[in-house]
PDB file of C-alpha atoms in Angstrom:
ATOM      1  CA  MET Z 366      17.471 -25.160  10.470  1.00 70.00           C
ATOM      2  CA  HIS Z 367      13.811 -24.212  11.810  1.00 66.00           C
ATOM      3  CA  GLN Z 368      15.190 -22.125  14.937  1.00 73.00           C
ATOM      4  CA  ILE Z 369      17.418 -20.109  12.785  1.00 80.00           C
ATOM      5  CA  GLU Z 370      14.843 -19.480   9.758  1.00 84.00           C
ATOM      6  CA  VAL Z 371      16.477 -21.182   6.599  1.00 88.00           C
ATOM      7  CA  TYR Z 372      14.139 -22.660   4.619  1.00 91.00           C
ATOM      8  CA  PHE Z 373      14.367 -25.611   2.133  1.00 92.00           C
ATOM      9  CA  VAL Z 374      12.477 -26.883  -1.077  1.00 92.00           C
ATOM     10  CA  VAL Z 375      13.058 -30.750  -1.850  1.00 92.00           C
ATOM     11  CA  ARG Z 376      11.567 -33.707  -3.448  1.00 93.00           C
ATOM     12  CA  ALA Z 377      10.370 -36.553  -1.223  1.00 92.00           C
ATOM     13  CA  LYS Z 378      11.621 -40.029  -2.134  1.00 88.00           C
ATOM     14  CA  LYS Z 379       8.561 -42.960  -2.732  1.00 87.00           C
ATOM     15  CA  ASN Z 380       9.776 -44.264   0.578  1.00 88.00           C
ATOM     16  CA  LEU Z 381       9.433 -41.421   2.706  1.00 89.00           C
ATOM     17  CA  GLY Z 382       7.817 -42.192   6.346  1.00 91.00           C
ATOM     18  CA  TYR Z 383       4.909 -39.329   7.072  1.00 92.00           C
ATOM     19  CA  LYS Z 384       1.801 -38.643   8.781  1.00 92.00           C
ATOM     20  CA  SER Z 385      -0.367 -36.165   7.096  1.00 91.00           C
ATOM     21  CA  ILE Z 386      -1.887 -33.562   9.988  1.00 91.00           C
ATOM     22  CA  GLN Z 387      -3.794 -31.544   7.666  1.00 90.00           C
ATOM     23  CA  TRP Z 388      -4.967 -31.224   4.076  1.00 91.00           C
ATOM     24  CA  LYS Z 389      -5.564 -28.247   2.073  1.00 88.00           C
ATOM     25  CA  ARG Z 390      -8.864 -28.636  -0.075  1.00 86.00           C
ATOM     26  CA  ARG Z 391      -8.834 -25.240  -2.137  1.00 87.00           C
ATOM     27  CA  LEU Z 392      -5.578 -25.690  -4.471  1.00 89.00           C
ATOM     28  CA  PRO Z 393      -4.187 -23.593  -7.513  1.00 90.00           C
ATOM     29  CA  LYS Z 394      -3.889 -25.413 -11.328  1.00 91.00           C
ATOM     30  CA  ASN Z 395      -1.444 -28.660 -11.537  1.00 92.00           C
ATOM     31  CA  VAL Z 396      -1.619 -28.472  -7.611  1.00 94.00           C
ATOM     32  CA  LEU Z 397      -2.602 -31.892  -7.078  1.00 94.00           C
ATOM     33  CA  SER Z 398      -2.756 -32.271  -3.576  1.00 94.00           C
ATOM     34  CA  GLU Z 399      -0.858 -30.243  -0.175  1.00 95.00           C
ATOM     35  CA  ALA Z 400      -0.722 -31.137   3.032  1.00 95.00           C
ATOM     36  CA  SER Z 401       0.989 -30.366   6.459  1.00 95.00           C
ATOM     37  CA  LEU Z 402       3.159 -33.659   8.252  1.00 95.00           C
ATOM     38  CA  LEU Z 403       4.912 -34.859  10.490  1.00 94.00           C
ATOM     39  CA  LEU Z 404       8.086 -37.184   9.708  1.00 93.00           C
ATOM     40  CA  THR Z 405       7.594 -40.958  10.912  1.00 93.00           C
ATOM     41  CA  GLY Z 406      10.745 -42.233   9.985  1.00 88.00           C
ATOM     42  CA  PHE Z 407      12.897 -43.052  13.260  1.00 89.00           C
ATOM     43  CA  TYR Z 408      15.985 -41.425  12.042  1.00 88.00           C
ATOM     44  CA  PRO Z 409      14.305 -38.727  10.237  1.00 86.00           C
ATOM     45  CA  LYS Z 410      12.038 -37.839  13.216  1.00 86.00           C
ATOM     46  CA  GLN Z 411      14.465 -36.991  15.732  1.00 87.00           C
ATOM     47  CA  TYR Z 412      16.427 -35.190  13.138  1.00 86.00           C
ATOM     48  CA  TYR Z 413      13.547 -32.744  12.387  1.00 87.00           C
ATOM     49  CA  SER Z 414      10.818 -33.219  14.821  1.00 87.00           C
ATOM     50  CA  GLU Z 415       8.854 -30.027  13.102  1.00 89.00           C
ATOM     51  CA  LEU Z 416       5.899 -29.732  11.112  1.00 93.00           C
ATOM     52  CA  LEU Z 417       6.398 -30.183   7.122  1.00 95.00           C
ATOM     53  CA  ARG Z 418       4.232 -29.237   4.097  1.00 96.00           C
ATOM     54  CA  LEU Z 419       3.836 -31.640   1.276  1.00 96.00           C
ATOM     55  CA  VAL Z 420       2.775 -30.628  -2.249  1.00 96.00           C
ATOM     56  CA  LYS Z 421       2.580 -32.602  -4.989  1.00 96.00           C
ATOM     57  CA  TYR Z 422       2.350 -30.979  -8.301  1.00 96.00           C
ATOM     58  CA  TRP Z 423       1.222 -31.824 -12.054  1.00 95.00           C
ATOM     59  CA  ASP Z 424       3.963 -30.312 -14.775  1.00 92.00           C
ATOM     60  CA  GLU Z 425       2.277 -29.775 -17.972  1.00 92.00           C
ATOM     61  CA  GLU Z 426       5.754 -29.644 -20.133  1.00 90.00           C
ATOM     62  CA  GLN Z 427       7.618 -33.153 -18.813  1.00 91.00           C
ATOM     63  CA  GLU Z 428       4.209 -34.704 -18.263  1.00 94.00           C
ATOM     64  CA  ARG Z 429       4.809 -36.072 -14.730  1.00 94.00           C
ATOM     65  CA  GLU Z 430       3.757 -35.151 -11.293  1.00 95.00           C
ATOM     66  CA  PHE Z 431       6.785 -33.951  -8.706  1.00 95.00           C
ATOM     67  CA  ILE Z 432       6.193 -34.102  -4.944  1.00 95.00           C
ATOM     68  CA  PHE Z 433       8.005 -31.414  -2.898  1.00 95.00           C
ATOM     69  CA  ILE Z 434       8.880 -31.445   0.513  1.00 95.00           C
ATOM     70  CA  THR Z 435       9.436 -27.898   2.149  1.00 95.00           C
ATOM     71  CA  ASN Z 436       9.454 -26.521   5.868  1.00 94.00           C
ATOM     72  CA  ALA Z 437       8.376 -22.983   4.057  1.00 92.00           C
ATOM     73  CA  MET Z 438       4.698 -22.664   5.319  1.00 92.00           C
ATOM     74  CA  HIS Z 439       4.168 -18.890   4.124  1.00 92.00           C
ATOM     75  CA  ILE Z 440       4.585 -19.335   0.726  1.00 93.00           C
ATOM     76  CA  SER Z 441       1.983 -20.759  -1.875  1.00 93.00           C
ATOM     77  CA  ALA Z 442       2.123 -24.216  -3.252  1.00 94.00           C
ATOM     78  CA  LEU Z 443       3.077 -22.571  -6.417  1.00 94.00           C
ATOM     79  CA  GLN Z 444       5.698 -20.623  -5.252  1.00 94.00           C
ATOM     80  CA  VAL Z 445       7.278 -24.095  -3.882  1.00 95.00           C
ATOM     81  CA  THR Z 446       6.880 -25.528  -7.191  1.00 93.00           C
ATOM     82  CA  GLU Z 447       8.631 -22.303  -8.826  1.00 92.00           C
ATOM     83  CA  LEU Z 448      11.407 -22.438  -6.346  1.00 92.00           C
ATOM     84  CA  TYR Z 449      12.411 -25.886  -7.017  1.00 91.00           C
ATOM     85  CA  LYS Z 450      12.751 -25.191 -11.071  1.00 88.00           C
ATOM     86  CA  ASN Z 451      14.967 -22.562 -10.283  1.00 88.00           C
ATOM     87  CA  CYS Z 452      17.421 -24.151  -7.633  1.00 85.00           C
ATOM     88  CA  TRP Z 453      17.195 -27.165 -10.608  1.00 83.00           C
ATOM     89  CA  GLN Z 454      17.883 -24.961 -13.227  1.00 85.00           C
ATOM     90  CA  VAL Z 455      21.358 -23.450 -11.215  1.00 86.00           C
ATOM     91  CA  GLU Z 456      22.082 -27.947 -10.941  1.00 85.00           C
ATOM     92  CA  LEU Z 457      21.904 -27.624 -15.009  1.00 85.00           C
ATOM     93  CA  PHE Z 458      23.754 -24.737 -15.167  1.00 88.00           C
ATOM     94  CA  PHE Z 459      26.572 -25.528 -13.522  1.00 87.00           C
ATOM     95  CA  LYS Z 460      26.924 -29.703 -14.501  1.00 86.00           C
ATOM     96  CA  ARG Z 461      26.940 -27.471 -18.276  1.00 88.00           C
ATOM     97  CA  LEU Z 462      30.297 -25.784 -16.842  1.00 88.00           C
ATOM     98  CA  LYS Z 463      31.937 -29.092 -16.076  1.00 79.00           C
TER      99      LYS Z 463
END
């Protein structure tokens, strides 16, 4: 994916194994943390060895924390959260169609 410049945003599982490389300090509102990371699990490390980005976000509407993983380093943390929200709206739309 990285070689053909395909970008993704997914929610991270709680048991995701990773090593933080660098933390970002100045964060926009509702972004709890942002870091660059490398996957440490045996298979994940083999399948995707490139640098990733972790964004922790507090959603005020739902009053819960979301953790996203992306390979899109060129967009802001809030854009990462908006991309995921928009993708989720598409999923809900298709669910309603069924």
